[in-house]
Amino acid sequence: ALLGGVALAEALSAFLPDSAAIRLKWPNDLLLGGAKLAGMLCEGAAHAGRIEWIVLGLGANLAVAPEVPDRPTTCLGAHAPAPDPEAAAVALIRSVDAWRQRVAVDGIGPLLDAWQRRGPQPGARLTLRTAAGETSGLYRGLDTDDALLLETDGRTRRFATGELSGGGD
């Protein structure tokens, strides 16, 4: 999911005048001007410590943004000329491949760094909604397995799932 988010953000940024404008919202959204531009889902299975299969689903609003009742949405076409879908797909495939190769050579560190540059500001106050309720804390980054790290009551806690609000927008 980290790789998909970074690759999609980089690919779509190539079509904008400000390449840093796209932000990442944990765990699976891309934001532009605070509104949802794209999303992703990642599913997979592992056996005996080896990845058996992975499916990465990515969706981006290129020319039109659907209306969603609980959040603002946007499209690239509202900020720059909307790219041709084929050109966007080629940029995405190239970005995914480049990141896949880089992680294979350099490990997860550069990918985490790239995600962090587009994610919430370190120390931002975030609220996470999970099945167990709401937790607020200070953003302390991501763990190597994509878990969100929040500092609450003087200790850092890991969260694997949830819906984030606050400084991550």
PDB file of C-alpha atoms in Angstrom, residues 23-102:
ATOM      1  CA  ARG A  23      -0.574  14.698  -0.080  1.00  0.00           C
ATOM      2  CA  LEU A  24      -0.946  11.166   1.286  1.00  0.00           C
ATOM      3  CA  LYS A  25      -3.541  10.367   3.936  1.00  0.00           C
ATOM      4  CA  TRP A  26      -3.019   7.118   5.798  1.00  0.00           C
ATOM      5  CA  PRO A  27      -3.939   4.438   5.008  1.00  0.00           C
ATOM      6  CA  ASN A  28      -5.151   4.748   1.430  1.00  0.00           C
ATOM      7  CA  ASP A  29      -6.098   8.209   0.140  1.00  0.00           C
ATOM      8  CA  LEU A  30      -4.419  10.894  -1.948  1.00  0.00           C
ATOM      9  CA  LEU A  31      -5.487  14.477  -1.319  1.00  0.00           C
ATOM     10  CA  LEU A  32      -5.210  17.598  -3.441  1.00  0.00           C
ATOM     11  CA  GLY A  33      -6.168  20.874  -1.802  1.00  0.00           C
ATOM     12  CA  GLY A  34      -7.559  18.901   1.143  1.00  0.00           C
ATOM     13  CA  ALA A  35     -10.022  16.983  -1.073  1.00  0.00           C
ATOM     14  CA  LYS A  36      -9.854  13.317  -2.056  1.00  0.00           C
ATOM     15  CA  LEU A  37      -8.187  12.898  -5.447  1.00  0.00           C
ATOM     16  CA  ALA A  38      -7.520   9.158  -5.436  1.00  0.00           C
ATOM     17  CA  GLY A  39      -7.668   6.016  -3.362  1.00  0.00           C
ATOM     18  CA  MET A  40      -6.171   2.586  -3.251  1.00  0.00           C
ATOM     19  CA  LEU A  41      -6.764  -0.847  -1.831  1.00  0.00           C
ATOM     20  CA  CYS A  42      -4.151  -3.509  -1.366  1.00  0.00           C
ATOM     21  CA  GLU A  43      -4.862  -7.188  -0.732  1.00  0.00           C
ATOM     22  CA  GLY A  44      -2.483 -10.094  -0.602  1.00  0.00           C
ATOM     23  CA  ALA A  45      -1.562 -13.386   0.955  1.00  0.00           C
ATOM     24  CA  ALA A  46       1.645 -14.784   2.350  1.00  0.00           C
ATOM     25  CA  HIS A  47       2.703 -18.295   3.262  1.00  0.00           C
ATOM     26  CA  ALA A  48       5.823 -19.237   5.221  1.00  0.00           C
ATOM     27  CA  GLY A  49       7.096 -15.651   5.090  1.00  0.00           C
ATOM     28  CA  ARG A  50       6.797 -15.427   1.308  1.00  0.00           C
ATOM     29  CA  ILE A  51       4.298 -13.302  -0.603  1.00  0.00           C
ATOM     30  CA  GLU A  52       2.019 -15.591  -2.587  1.00  0.00           C
ATOM     31  CA  TRP A  53       0.047 -12.890  -4.382  1.00  0.00           C
ATOM     32  CA  ILE A  54      -0.758  -9.212  -4.227  1.00  0.00           C
ATOM     33  CA  VAL A  55      -3.467  -7.085  -5.842  1.00  0.00           C
ATOM     34  CA  LEU A  56      -3.151  -3.316  -5.827  1.00  0.00           C
ATOM     35  CA  GLY A  57      -6.285  -1.424  -6.814  1.00  0.00           C
ATOM     36  CA  LEU A  58      -5.803   2.260  -7.633  1.00  0.00           C
ATOM     37  CA  GLY A  59      -8.423   4.770  -8.637  1.00  0.00           C
ATOM     38  CA  ALA A  60      -7.834   8.421  -9.501  1.00  0.00           C
ATOM     39  CA  ASN A  61     -10.162  11.245 -10.493  1.00  0.00           C
ATOM     40  CA  LEU A  62      -8.597  12.568 -13.672  1.00  0.00           C
ATOM     41  CA  ALA A  63     -11.304  14.694 -15.320  1.00  0.00           C
ATOM     42  CA  VAL A  64     -14.324  14.346 -13.009  1.00  0.00           C
ATOM     43  CA  ALA A  65     -14.697  14.001  -9.253  1.00  0.00           C
ATOM     44  CA  PRO A  66     -17.659  12.006  -7.954  1.00  0.00           C
ATOM     45  CA  GLU A  67     -19.734  13.582  -5.214  1.00  0.00           C
ATOM     46  CA  VAL A  68     -19.282  11.800  -1.904  1.00  0.00           C
ATOM     47  CA  PRO A  69     -21.581  12.798   0.967  1.00  0.00           C
ATOM     48  CA  ASP A  70     -19.027  12.687   3.807  1.00  0.00           C
ATOM     49  CA  ARG A  71     -15.933  14.286   2.201  1.00  0.00           C
ATOM     50  CA  PRO A  72     -14.868  16.774  -0.449  1.00  0.00           C
ATOM     51  CA  THR A  73     -13.515  15.356  -3.689  1.00  0.00           C
ATOM     52  CA  THR A  74     -11.520  16.823  -6.552  1.00  0.00           C
ATOM     53  CA  CYS A  75      -9.982  15.828  -9.869  1.00  0.00           C
ATOM     54  CA  LEU A  76      -6.770  16.714 -11.676  1.00  0.00           C
ATOM     55  CA  GLY A  77      -8.813  18.553 -14.293  1.00  0.00           C
ATOM     56  CA  ALA A  78      -9.889  21.086 -11.662  1.00  0.00           C
ATOM     57  CA  HIS A  79      -6.235  22.072 -11.093  1.00  0.00           C
ATOM     58  CA  ALA A  80      -4.620  21.614 -14.513  1.00  0.00           C
ATOM     59  CA  PRO A  81      -5.584  20.200 -17.906  1.00  0.00           C
ATOM     60  CA  ALA A  82      -6.893  16.676 -17.285  1.00  0.00           C
ATOM     61  CA  PRO A  83      -4.384  14.110 -18.525  1.00  0.00           C
ATOM     62  CA  ASP A  84      -5.203  11.488 -21.084  1.00  0.00           C
ATOM     63  CA  PRO A  85      -6.057   8.289 -19.142  1.00  0.00           C
ATOM     64  CA  GLU A  86      -3.499   6.294 -21.132  1.00  0.00           C
ATOM     65  CA  ALA A  87      -0.743   8.805 -20.313  1.00  0.00           C
ATOM     66  CA  ALA A  88      -1.699   8.649 -16.617  1.00  0.00           C
ATOM     67  CA  ALA A  89      -1.640   4.839 -16.708  1.00  0.00           C
ATOM     68  CA  VAL A  90       1.801   4.786 -18.340  1.00  0.00           C
ATOM     69  CA  ALA A  91       3.152   7.226 -15.735  1.00  0.00           C
ATOM     70  CA  LEU A  92       1.708   5.062 -12.961  1.00  0.00           C
ATOM     71  CA  ILE A  93       3.127   1.799 -14.318  1.00  0.00           C
ATOM     72  CA  ARG A  94       6.568   3.386 -14.681  1.00  0.00           C
ATOM     73  CA  SER A  95       6.423   4.773 -11.147  1.00  0.00           C
ATOM     74  CA  VAL A  96       5.291   1.458  -9.623  1.00  0.00           C
ATOM     75  CA  ASP A  97       8.067  -0.374 -11.458  1.00  0.00           C
ATOM     76  CA  ALA A  98      10.721   2.158 -10.417  1.00  0.00           C
ATOM     77  CA  TRP A  99       9.678   1.930  -6.744  1.00  0.00           C
ATOM     78  CA  ARG A 100       9.456  -1.862  -6.876  1.00  0.00           C
ATOM     79  CA  GLN A 101      13.025  -2.004  -8.174  1.00  0.00           C
ATOM     80  CA  ARG A 102      14.290   0.550  -5.658  1.00  0.00           C
TER      81      ARG A 102
END
